[in-house]
Amino acid sequence: MINDIKKDAEARMKKSLEALHGNFNKIRTGRAHSSILDSVTVDYYGSQVPLNQVANINTEDARTLSVVPWEQNMVPKIEKAIMTSDLGLNPSTAGNNIRVPMPMLTEETRKGYIKQARAEAEHARVAVRNVRRDANGDIKALLKEKEITEDEQHQGEDAIQKLTDKYIAEIDKALESKEHDLMQV
């Protein structure tokens, strides 16, 4: 029973870490990479679909993305979707090809992005701690129902704490890496 609680807690903590990586991908650095546009959705025949399902997204050079729609009539819709996204990008169209230049980051915008990255990391830490609280509550409920002994309870809580420490350390490592990326000129 404790192993099931531990496996569930680890799966949920892993999802929190994956969500953090997804959120970090939305915070752009000065370099171009296609995952920046992952959050952009386009109106495709009445439904909102991710941009990568209606176009090829490639990195042209270190500072430019190239978006090539699969259908010619999608060019203005894709251009508008990129402009209205909260990414601060300004695409330019040349025929069937949409180029998205990455603006240079100023010191002020870098600090703003670092602040945003730290907030995302703190949200991930809180999520991991909430998973720990839930798992420890489940273990205490098992003790209350006399399905486990107090020794098993302490061992289970120690295992959950080790998992928590492991995922908090991974979150801190990811944050440090993102901060390093943001501060590179």
CSV table of N, CA and C in Angstrom, one decimal, residues 10-27 35 38-39 116-128 131 167 170-171 174-175 178:
chain,number,residue,atom,x,y,z
A,10,GLU,N,5.3,9.9,-6.9
A,10,GLU,CA,6.4,10.2,-7.8
A,10,GLU,C,5.9,10.6,-9.2
A,11,ALA,N,4.9,9.9,-9.6
A,11,ALA,CA,4.3,10.2,-11.0
A,11,ALA,C,3.8,11.7,-11.0
A,12,ARG,N,3.1,12.1,-9.9
A,12,ARG,CA,2.6,13.4,-9.8
A,12,ARG,C,3.7,14.5,-9.8
A,13,MET,N,4.8,14.1,-9.0
A,13,MET,CA,5.9,15.1,-8.9
A,13,MET,C,6.6,15.2,-10.3
A,14,LYS,N,6.7,14.1,-11.0
A,14,LYS,CA,7.3,14.1,-12.3
A,14,LYS,C,6.5,15.0,-13.3
A,15,LYS,N,5.2,14.9,-13.2
A,15,LYS,CA,4.3,15.8,-14.0
A,15,LYS,C,4.5,17.2,-13.7
A,16,SER,N,4.7,17.6,-12.4
A,16,SER,CA,5.0,18.9,-12.0
A,16,SER,C,6.3,19.4,-12.7
A,17,LEU,N,7.3,18.5,-12.7
A,17,LEU,CA,8.6,18.9,-13.3
A,17,LEU,C,8.5,19.1,-14.8
A,18,GLU,N,7.7,18.2,-15.4
A,18,GLU,CA,7.5,18.3,-16.9
A,18,GLU,C,6.7,19.6,-17.2
A,19,ALA,N,5.7,20.0,-16.4
A,19,ALA,CA,5.0,21.2,-16.6
A,19,ALA,C,6.0,22.4,-16.5
A,20,LEU,N,6.9,22.3,-15.5
A,20,LEU,CA,7.9,23.4,-15.4
A,20,LEU,C,8.7,23.5,-16.6
A,21,HIS,N,9.2,22.4,-17.2
A,21,HIS,CA,10.0,22.5,-18.4
A,21,HIS,C,9.1,23.1,-19.5
A,22,GLY,N,7.9,22.7,-19.6
A,22,GLY,CA,7.0,23.3,-20.6
A,22,GLY,C,6.9,24.8,-20.4
A,23,ASN,N,6.7,25.3,-19.2
A,23,ASN,CA,6.6,26.7,-18.9
A,23,ASN,C,7.9,27.4,-19.2
A,24,PHE,N,9.0,26.8,-19.0
A,24,PHE,CA,10.3,27.4,-19.3
A,24,PHE,C,10.5,27.5,-20.8
A,25,ASN,N,10.0,26.6,-21.6
A,25,ASN,CA,10.1,26.7,-23.0
A,25,ASN,C,9.4,27.9,-23.5
A,26,LYS,N,8.3,28.4,-22.8
A,26,LYS,CA,7.6,29.6,-23.3
A,26,LYS,C,8.3,30.9,-23.0
A,27,ILE,N,9.3,30.8,-22.0
A,27,ILE,CA,10.1,32.0,-21.7
A,27,ILE,C,11.2,32.0,-22.7
A,35,SER,N,10.3,25.5,-30.1
A,35,SER,CA,9.3,25.3,-29.0
A,35,SER,C,8.8,26.6,-28.4
A,38,ASP,N,5.2,26.8,-29.3
A,38,ASP,CA,4.3,25.7,-28.9
A,38,ASP,C,3.0,26.1,-28.4
A,39,SER,N,2.9,27.3,-27.7
A,39,SER,CA,1.7,27.7,-27.1
A,39,SER,C,0.8,28.5,-28.1
A,116,GLN,N,10.2,35.8,-14.0
A,116,GLN,CA,9.1,34.9,-14.4
A,116,GLN,C,9.5,33.5,-14.2
A,117,ALA,N,10.8,33.1,-14.6
A,117,ALA,CA,11.3,31.8,-14.4
A,117,ALA,C,11.3,31.4,-12.9
A,118,ARG,N,11.7,32.3,-12.1
A,118,ARG,CA,11.7,32.0,-10.6
A,118,ARG,C,10.3,31.7,-10.1
A,119,ALA,N,9.4,32.5,-10.6
A,119,ALA,CA,8.0,32.3,-10.2
A,119,ALA,C,7.5,31.0,-10.6
A,120,GLU,N,7.8,30.6,-11.9
A,120,GLU,CA,7.4,29.2,-12.4
A,120,GLU,C,8.0,28.1,-11.5
A,121,ALA,N,9.3,28.3,-11.2
A,121,ALA,CA,10.0,27.3,-10.4
A,121,ALA,C,9.3,27.2,-9.0
A,122,GLU,N,8.9,28.3,-8.4
A,122,GLU,CA,8.3,28.3,-7.1
A,122,GLU,C,6.9,27.6,-7.2
A,123,HIS,N,6.2,27.8,-8.3
A,123,HIS,CA,4.9,27.1,-8.4
A,123,HIS,C,5.1,25.6,-8.5
A,124,ALA,N,6.2,25.2,-9.2
A,124,ALA,CA,6.5,23.8,-9.3
A,124,ALA,C,6.9,23.2,-7.9
A,125,ARG,N,7.7,24.0,-7.1
A,125,ARG,CA,8.0,23.5,-5.8
A,125,ARG,C,6.8,23.4,-4.9
A,126,VAL,N,5.9,24.3,-5.0
A,126,VAL,CA,4.7,24.2,-4.2
A,126,VAL,C,3.9,23.0,-4.6
A,127,ALA,N,3.8,22.7,-5.9
A,127,ALA,CA,3.1,21.6,-6.4
A,127,ALA,C,3.7,20.3,-5.9
A,128,VAL,N,5.0,20.2,-5.9
A,128,VAL,CA,5.7,19.0,-5.3
A,128,VAL,C,5.4,18.9,-3.8
A,131,VAL,N,2.0,17.5,-3.3
A,131,VAL,CA,1.9,16.1,-3.5
A,131,VAL,C,2.5,15.4,-2.2
A,167,TYR,N,13.0,15.9,-6.3
A,167,TYR,CA,12.4,16.7,-7.3
A,167,TYR,C,12.6,18.2,-7.0
A,170,GLU,N,15.9,18.9,-8.6
A,170,GLU,CA,15.8,18.9,-10.0
A,170,GLU,C,15.2,20.3,-10.5
A,171,ILE,N,14.2,20.8,-9.8
A,171,ILE,CA,13.6,22.0,-10.1
A,171,ILE,C,14.6,23.2,-10.0
A,174,ALA,N,17.0,23.0,-12.9
A,174,ALA,CA,16.4,23.5,-14.1
A,174,ALA,C,16.3,25.0,-14.1
A,175,LEU,N,16.0,25.6,-13.0
A,175,LEU,CA,15.9,27.0,-12.8
A,175,LEU,C,17.3,27.6,-13.1
A,178,LYS,N,18.0,27.6,-16.7
A,178,LYS,CA,17.3,28.6,-17.5
A,178,LYS,C,17.8,30.0,-17.2
